[in-house]
XYZ file of C-alpha atoms in Angstrom:
575
model
C 40.802 94.342 71.464
C 42.729 91.579 69.722
C 40.900 92.106 66.431
C 42.041 95.760 66.101
C 44.366 96.443 63.385
C 43.144 93.701 61.214
C 43.087 96.170 58.421
C 46.905 95.570 58.192
C 46.195 92.082 57.000
C 45.843 93.017 53.408
C 49.396 94.173 53.055
C 50.883 91.141 54.640
C 52.532 88.325 52.541
C 51.066 84.825 52.488
C 53.650 82.632 54.065
C 52.040 79.291 53.016
C 49.356 77.957 50.839
C 46.883 75.163 51.756
C 48.667 71.854 51.917
C 52.025 73.519 52.721
C 51.673 73.585 56.469
C 54.254 74.940 58.832
C 53.443 74.245 62.470
C 54.429 76.968 64.941
C 56.688 75.890 67.800
C 55.176 75.588 71.232
C 56.035 78.481 73.627
C 57.692 77.130 76.783
C 57.256 78.495 80.317
C 60.097 79.513 82.597
C 58.671 77.849 85.616
C 59.503 74.240 86.666
C 56.654 71.874 86.677
C 54.508 73.804 84.284
C 56.138 73.123 80.949
C 54.755 69.523 80.715
C 51.356 70.756 81.866
C 51.411 73.366 79.061
C 52.387 70.892 76.474
C 49.698 68.573 77.767
C 47.051 71.247 77.355
C 48.297 71.909 73.783
C 47.935 68.216 72.929
C 44.590 67.914 74.625
C 43.179 70.985 72.706
C 44.581 69.785 69.374
C 43.418 66.234 70.140
C 39.903 67.380 71.000
C 39.562 69.372 67.807
C 38.271 66.354 65.912
C 34.838 67.399 64.647
C 32.099 66.124 66.892
C 34.544 64.238 69.185
C 33.639 63.864 72.828
C 36.119 64.908 75.359
C 36.704 61.786 77.435
C 38.524 63.540 80.333
C 36.333 63.893 83.429
C 34.813 67.369 83.569
C 34.766 69.143 86.910
C 31.806 70.998 88.133
C 31.952 74.735 88.099
C 31.716 74.954 91.892
C 34.594 72.484 92.228
C 36.754 74.635 89.944
C 35.936 77.804 91.787
C 36.761 76.175 95.086
C 40.126 74.870 93.872
C 41.112 78.117 92.206
C 40.128 80.089 95.406
C 42.146 77.813 97.683
C 45.030 78.126 95.216
C 44.880 81.870 95.204
C 44.880 82.058 99.078
C 48.276 80.300 99.098
C 49.688 82.588 96.476
C 51.705 85.852 96.658
C 52.436 88.564 94.110
C 55.937 89.970 94.087
C 57.276 93.003 92.224
C 60.858 92.109 91.415
C 64.007 93.920 90.229
C 64.624 93.640 86.469
C 67.946 91.917 87.199
C 67.405 88.962 89.482
C 68.640 85.405 89.798
C 65.647 83.034 89.593
C 67.442 80.259 91.398
C 68.407 82.465 94.449
C 64.998 84.054 94.387
C 63.267 80.685 94.757
C 65.788 79.523 97.280
C 65.103 82.657 99.468
C 61.270 82.081 99.249
C 61.669 78.310 100.032
C 62.815 79.210 103.548
C 59.105 79.877 104.300
C 57.822 76.625 102.793
C 57.797 74.443 99.714
C 56.679 76.176 96.377
C 54.024 74.418 94.231
C 54.290 76.724 91.260
C 55.542 80.003 89.937
C 55.860 82.148 86.844
C 57.044 85.581 85.699
C 55.286 88.240 83.671
C 55.776 91.909 82.791
C 53.357 94.725 83.514
C 54.907 98.038 84.490
C 57.875 96.004 85.692
C 58.806 92.455 86.353
C 56.447 90.409 88.562
C 56.415 86.850 90.040
C 53.355 84.914 90.962
C 54.420 82.222 93.582
C 52.136 79.586 94.922
C 53.113 77.858 98.249
C 51.951 74.439 99.304
C 50.639 75.758 102.491
C 48.848 79.016 103.629
C 51.125 79.199 106.638
C 54.059 79.948 104.308
C 52.334 83.166 103.231
C 51.973 84.257 106.924
C 55.680 83.324 107.517
C 56.757 85.603 104.590
C 54.531 88.446 105.848
C 56.096 88.210 109.268
C 59.579 88.972 107.911
C 58.368 91.686 105.549
C 58.715 95.399 106.621
C 56.861 98.523 105.772
C 59.059 100.717 103.525
C 60.337 104.068 104.693
C 59.778 106.728 102.093
C 61.741 109.704 103.477
C 59.535 112.808 102.991
C 56.417 110.777 102.150
C 54.424 108.649 104.618
C 53.448 104.877 103.849
C 50.062 103.647 104.831
C 50.788 100.290 106.424
C 48.761 97.372 104.975
C 49.584 93.731 105.510
C 48.802 92.289 102.058
C 50.109 89.550 99.867
C 51.499 91.987 97.275
C 55.144 92.420 97.982
C 58.061 94.529 96.654
C 61.422 92.785 96.454
C 64.658 94.838 96.604
C 68.264 93.672 96.401
C 70.617 94.745 99.255
C 73.526 94.553 96.755
C 72.975 94.808 92.944
C 73.988 91.794 90.882
C 77.308 92.540 89.272
C 77.900 89.291 87.391
C 75.596 88.483 84.477
C 76.237 84.795 85.196
C 74.104 85.073 88.235
C 71.069 86.083 86.215
C 68.953 83.283 85.032
C 67.575 83.214 81.507
C 64.015 83.450 82.781
C 61.094 83.709 80.287
C 58.200 85.997 80.963
C 54.863 84.420 80.218
C 52.974 86.396 77.610
C 49.731 87.787 78.951
C 48.377 89.304 75.655
C 46.739 87.874 72.523
C 48.844 87.590 69.406
C 49.249 90.481 66.952
C 47.145 90.735 63.742
C 50.226 89.754 61.736
C 50.855 86.728 63.920
C 47.289 85.558 63.796
C 47.089 86.038 60.024
C 50.196 83.866 59.553
C 48.877 81.228 61.865
C 45.450 81.014 60.116
C 47.116 80.804 56.634
C 49.341 78.000 57.810
C 46.315 75.930 58.919
C 45.236 72.819 57.144
C 41.610 73.437 57.050
C 38.902 75.829 58.154
C 38.346 73.637 61.238
C 42.069 73.899 61.982
C 41.804 77.748 61.669
C 39.011 77.979 64.197
C 40.830 75.765 66.651
C 44.135 77.668 66.126
C 42.316 80.938 66.858
C 40.926 79.422 70.065
C 44.354 78.283 71.255
C 45.884 81.652 70.640
C 43.110 83.746 72.242
C 41.927 81.679 75.233
C 42.998 82.513 78.807
C 46.158 80.659 79.677
C 46.641 78.749 82.973
C 48.934 81.578 84.139
C 46.425 84.317 83.291
C 43.554 82.465 84.956
C 45.726 82.120 88.140
C 46.465 85.828 87.984
C 42.775 86.697 87.806
C 41.791 84.612 90.898
C 44.819 86.000 92.786
C 43.663 89.583 91.947
C 40.190 88.796 93.331
C 41.838 87.281 96.468
C 43.929 90.476 96.937
C 40.876 92.676 96.639
C 39.069 90.372 99.185
C 41.889 91.099 101.653
C 41.037 94.793 101.478
C 37.257 94.277 101.711
C 37.636 91.813 104.675
C 38.836 94.797 106.870
C 35.243 95.945 106.940
C 33.467 92.578 106.150
C 35.278 89.643 107.629
C 34.499 86.271 106.059
C 33.337 87.996 102.812
C 34.298 86.489 99.432
C 35.295 88.238 96.197
C 34.407 85.949 93.228
C 35.192 86.428 89.597
C 32.447 85.971 87.120
C 31.795 86.546 83.426
C 34.524 85.909 80.806
C 37.239 85.190 83.389
C 35.445 81.983 84.496
C 32.915 80.919 81.836
C 35.608 79.423 79.532
C 34.851 82.111 76.834
C 37.297 84.805 78.048
C 40.144 85.891 75.831
C 43.448 87.266 76.747
C 43.156 90.961 77.704
C 39.417 90.785 78.753
C 38.224 92.781 81.695
C 37.975 91.147 85.188
C 34.425 91.108 86.568
C 34.165 90.300 90.287
C 31.474 90.560 92.874
C 31.660 90.998 96.702
C 29.739 88.117 98.086
C 28.281 88.845 101.519
C 26.090 85.798 101.678
C 28.891 83.759 103.124
C 28.738 85.917 106.243
C 24.908 85.251 106.652
C 25.624 81.488 106.558
C 27.610 81.815 109.740
C 24.593 83.500 111.343
C 22.309 80.468 111.398
C 19.777 80.877 114.192
C 20.592 78.350 116.870
C 18.124 78.808 119.727
C 19.578 78.258 123.259
C 16.543 77.899 125.546
C 14.522 80.897 125.422
C 17.210 83.199 124.026
C 18.040 84.295 120.463
C 21.148 86.587 119.884
C 21.311 88.972 116.911
C 23.937 91.390 115.663
C 23.292 95.157 116.094
C 23.166 96.544 112.601
C 22.444 99.765 110.673
C 19.182 99.898 108.820
C 18.758 101.576 105.414
C 15.504 102.008 103.339
C 16.295 99.471 100.562
C 18.602 96.647 99.378
C 19.886 99.080 96.599
C 20.872 101.683 99.065
C 22.682 99.186 101.101
C 24.594 98.031 98.054
C 25.467 101.608 97.101
C 26.819 102.338 100.725
C 28.828 99.070 100.772
C 30.448 99.693 97.467
C 31.096 103.323 98.308
C 33.042 102.216 101.391
C 34.974 99.446 99.602
C 35.764 101.905 96.739
C 37.232 104.386 99.236
C 39.350 101.643 100.735
C 40.726 100.488 97.329
C 41.469 104.144 96.464
C 43.270 105.049 99.576
C 44.694 101.700 100.870
C 44.616 99.159 98.161
C 48.077 98.572 96.775
C 48.183 98.655 93.005
C 44.591 99.936 92.730
C 44.511 103.098 90.491
C 41.800 105.145 88.653
C 39.017 104.079 91.103
C 35.567 105.138 89.951
C 32.392 104.727 92.015
C 29.505 104.244 89.551
C 26.760 103.886 92.088
C 23.800 105.103 90.220
C 24.023 102.504 87.449
C 21.297 99.747 87.195
C 23.902 97.492 88.719
C 26.064 99.697 91.012
C 29.773 98.997 90.608
C 33.317 100.228 91.397
C 35.608 100.376 88.404
C 39.448 100.430 88.794
C 42.670 99.264 87.228
C 44.822 96.854 89.127
C 48.196 98.055 87.938
C 50.284 95.015 88.869
C 48.187 92.525 86.997
C 47.127 94.867 84.130
C 43.460 93.996 84.532
C 40.631 96.562 84.185
C 38.269 95.514 87.062
C 34.551 95.957 87.812
C 33.493 95.186 91.352
C 29.682 94.642 92.151
C 28.040 93.111 95.201
C 25.852 89.969 95.642
C 25.575 89.553 91.865
C 24.713 85.876 92.202
C 22.610 85.692 89.028
C 25.571 86.799 86.972
C 27.651 84.014 88.552
C 24.921 81.486 87.672
C 24.937 82.698 84.038
C 28.727 82.142 84.040
C 28.284 78.590 85.350
C 25.734 77.909 82.571
C 28.054 79.148 79.836
C 30.914 77.162 81.356
C 28.745 74.003 81.078
C 27.682 74.640 77.470
C 31.402 75.313 76.635
C 32.441 71.977 78.127
C 29.779 69.829 76.611
C 31.176 69.917 73.076
C 34.662 70.743 71.766
C 33.115 72.819 68.897
C 31.281 75.321 71.090
C 34.251 77.435 72.250
C 36.030 77.370 68.841
C 32.858 78.634 67.169
C 32.185 81.326 69.833
C 35.774 82.697 69.760
C 35.741 82.950 65.898
C 32.341 84.624 65.798
C 33.521 87.153 68.368
C 36.747 87.772 66.574
C 34.911 88.207 63.272
C 32.438 90.680 64.887
C 35.243 92.717 66.458
C 37.110 92.776 63.223
C 34.149 94.508 61.654
C 33.265 96.887 64.573
C 30.054 94.968 65.412
C 31.175 94.846 68.996
C 33.079 97.447 71.064
C 34.601 97.863 74.453
C 32.773 101.184 74.777
C 29.133 100.889 75.909
C 26.642 101.805 73.126
C 24.218 100.446 70.478
C 26.560 97.550 69.606
C 25.983 93.806 70.055
C 27.783 92.550 73.111
C 29.968 89.528 73.284
C 27.422 87.973 75.707
C 24.646 88.391 73.087
C 26.832 86.761 70.407
C 27.624 83.859 72.658
C 23.987 83.271 73.422
C 23.233 83.438 69.663
C 25.880 80.729 69.042
C 24.335 78.516 71.704
C 20.869 79.050 70.234
C 22.120 78.201 66.700
C 23.727 74.988 68.021
C 20.473 74.030 69.771
C 18.725 74.371 66.497
C 20.955 71.815 64.550
C 19.612 68.425 63.640
C 20.436 66.609 65.810
C 20.995 69.390 68.364
C 24.583 69.956 69.481
C 23.622 71.604 72.786
C 20.645 70.898 74.950
C 18.060 73.546 75.935
C 18.080 75.083 79.370
C 14.659 73.681 80.072
C 16.015 70.192 79.358
C 18.912 70.761 81.648
C 16.453 71.704 84.284
C 14.548 68.395 83.918
C 17.861 66.531 84.613
C 18.438 68.499 87.890
C 18.046 66.840 91.327
C 17.328 68.446 94.739
C 21.044 69.386 95.106
C 20.904 71.437 91.943
C 17.774 73.496 92.922
C 18.597 77.167 92.911
C 16.243 80.175 93.346
C 17.825 83.639 93.251
C 15.726 86.725 94.018
C 12.577 84.765 92.947
C 14.182 83.544 89.582
C 14.369 79.844 88.876
C 18.100 79.251 88.010
C 17.931 75.507 88.423
C 19.866 73.211 86.029
C 21.851 70.006 86.245
C 25.420 70.530 87.232
C 26.739 66.961 86.806
C 28.120 66.376 83.401
C 27.690 62.678 83.671
C 23.900 63.021 83.527
C 23.956 64.859 80.161
C 24.010 62.652 77.094
C 26.572 63.758 74.468
C 25.361 64.936 71.084
C 25.352 62.622 68.062
C 25.947 65.510 65.707
C 29.183 65.228 63.763
C 29.077 68.404 61.629
C 32.435 70.023 60.925
C 33.360 73.520 62.284
C 33.567 74.802 58.721
C 29.914 73.796 58.013
C 28.771 75.177 61.328
C 30.481 78.556 60.671
C 28.933 78.792 57.206
C 25.509 77.765 58.503
C 25.685 80.212 61.345
C 26.095 83.141 58.943
C 23.315 81.808 56.709
C 20.943 81.185 59.593
C 21.159 84.569 61.097
C 21.560 86.256 57.714
C 18.035 85.224 57.013
C 16.694 85.284 60.570
C 13.252 87.063 61.020
C 14.563 89.518 63.663
C 11.583 91.758 62.960
C 9.131 89.336 64.514
C 11.061 86.522 66.352
C 13.200 86.520 69.551
C 16.036 84.160 70.588
C 15.318 81.873 73.624
C 17.873 79.329 74.742
C 15.553 78.034 77.513
C 13.292 76.369 74.873
C 15.696 76.392 71.942
C 13.289 77.759 69.463
C 12.064 81.119 68.033
C 9.322 82.870 69.779
C 7.221 85.919 69.043
C 8.933 89.182 70.175
C 7.334 90.511 73.383
C 8.647 94.107 72.545
C 9.611 96.279 69.688
C 13.449 96.299 70.139
C 15.330 95.416 66.941
C 16.980 92.496 68.524
C 15.397 90.430 71.312
C 17.367 87.869 73.235
C 15.775 86.563 76.377
C 17.832 86.627 79.503
C 18.231 82.977 80.435
C 17.309 83.425 84.149
C 15.639 86.847 84.337
C 13.218 85.967 81.524
C 11.540 89.313 81.497
C 14.768 91.031 80.416
C 16.235 91.434 77.024
C 19.999 91.205 77.025
C 20.265 92.966 73.673
C 17.835 95.862 74.339
C 20.724 98.266 73.616
C 21.226 97.190 70.016
C 19.984 99.701 67.368
C 18.299 98.811 64.060
C 21.291 100.046 62.106
C 23.725 97.866 64.070
C 21.538 94.820 63.623
C 21.167 95.510 59.906
C 24.983 95.728 59.654
C 25.256 92.368 61.444
C 22.834 90.835 58.980
C 24.545 92.305 55.858
C 27.996 91.035 57.124
C 26.594 87.634 58.006
C 25.200 87.188 54.476
C 28.389 88.433 52.887
C 30.514 86.038 54.899
C 28.190 83.159 54.109
C 28.587 84.028 50.366
C 32.416 84.065 50.701
C 32.423 80.603 52.174
C 30.021 79.361 49.571
C 32.283 80.809 46.865
C 35.288 78.976 48.341
C 33.328 75.781 48.167
C 32.649 76.302 44.440
C 36.290 77.264 43.720
C 37.956 74.649 45.863
C 39.595 72.788 43.004
C 41.150 75.943 41.633
C 44.466 77.023 43.295
C 44.372 80.151 45.340
C 48.043 81.361 45.233
C 48.108 84.653 47.144
C 44.501 84.885 48.318
C 43.596 84.607 52.033
C 41.048 81.794 52.590
C 38.538 80.462 55.127
C 38.472 82.365 58.353
C 41.288 84.608 57.455
C 39.284 85.924 54.500
C 36.303 86.721 56.787
C 38.500 88.807 58.952
C 39.701 91.128 56.235
C 38.123 94.560 56.212
C 37.404 94.187 52.385
C 34.051 92.623 53.326
C 32.748 95.750 55.046
C 34.424 97.957 52.434
C 32.734 96.204 49.521
C 29.321 96.647 51.350
C 29.937 100.304 52.000
C 30.813 100.818 48.327
C 27.615 98.896 47.316
C 25.488 101.093 49.560
C 27.041 104.164 47.888
C 25.950 102.879 44.511
C 22.387 102.598 45.953
C 22.403 98.834 45.490
C 20.773 96.798 48.358
C 23.803 94.660 49.255
C 22.150 92.329 51.654
C 19.404 91.379 49.204
C 21.930 90.935 46.453
C 23.854 88.483 48.545
C 20.767 86.780 49.673
C 19.756 86.078 46.019
C 23.271 84.874 45.304
C 23.125 82.376 48.200
C 19.692 81.177 47.062
C 21.054 80.635 43.503
C 24.079 78.739 44.826
C 21.807 76.563 46.867
C 19.501 75.883 44.001
C 22.506 74.963 41.847
C 23.879 72.569 44.340
C 20.368 70.988 44.735
C 20.078 70.507 40.969
C 23.585 68.973 40.791
C 22.799 66.510 43.665
C 19.445 65.640 41.984
C 21.157 64.964 38.768
C 23.903 62.846 40.479
C 21.313 60.748 42.270
C 19.342 60.260 39.035
């Protein structure tokens, strides 16, 4: 989504040349106690952008992060506020129910406040003084949720009572803003890290995602007490960007954990349950009921669609207050395990996320990916391709999944539906990489590697970190890390794959040309990552195809000639 409109970049003025850097000012939050944290995150991200540097801060396990976020969400409320409100009086009113850990404001079909209390009891205290609205001719369906609507008994007349609150931005930067930031960067490495900082999920956006799952859990708990609604995918794997969808699944396994068979003498007690012919039918019936509840009783849930005949049945809806497009599945534990694996890979080296975000942005700028299902490459496939590429470096930047499996202990063992999903979860047992390559080099080599990859005969496999013979005839074969018989890119057509290869070769050529012309000044020309996001790359290719010239072969020959020139020069220098 964020890469749309990049065609506007060609008409924008270049604010600064390389070497004339103007740093953008940090955006401050309106909430006490979070400004310093935000600045600390900025410093940490900029400090860890050193190429190949190891992040010395202790890394939390994925399960620890999930547990902390879930507990945080259970102490949090979502409040729809009047547009004119005194922040000081608002917080004083809520403080009657208990101390407040954190809060922030944002806009989405009105003004909203996310308020985290120190204790869960404070939420119950607030619920006890909250009334069901009277709607006159209409009838309200009573539901005791943590999503409130605040009204003022008497409107604020004095503007002095209104605080100058700032709403935290929940969207990625515009194309114009992104272009300016990239052109003000000092290096290609700086460009990639800048794009990461601007597009990654903020602390506030992450809190809002977990809170939304917690609110949906409140609805589902009416039928399934002790169930859990967990986010997965981009929202939790550290590769999500602002504006991405919220994938969640209804975890009913927690209920079964309470039903451990404890024999008492000769007696064994079981619940009376309904029986259905298969697990799939059970899933469809559960989601159908939950979908009905969300549609009729879920505050803020609109546009509910029950897509029950899909390979993975789901309920799709929009959560109006948060602005998220949500997909709800049930017992999708393998997807959560895949999210944990990507989270680990993203945390092992500071270059991984920067490279993935840039490749994804590049792909979206040239319509290689799309939010509409079809024959396009998905963001998940691109992420796995980046991981595979980093496993192939010398020395490797990321370990293979099989190696992570050898480091696992009994606590890490995980078998889901017959699939071995075991890998080490303790970061301290993984040796950091000794590879110190720059992001600029990795970006260029990524395009070169896949621009010349033998997709016609080889598949991509991050379990072993090496090419393998394709087990099927799909144009692009990327093995599912856990369900190894599946191809996560089976949907990709030959024409879309060829488009990816052509663009990868041309992007590699652009970066090579910049290397050759580095000594000459580039007054008004975009450079580095900014140049790769311009639509002129795709346009030049389409023109070449109209002239019946094989663009990809032409660029491949250019790359080979550039390589041979550099080899000859280095040989002469050594001689």
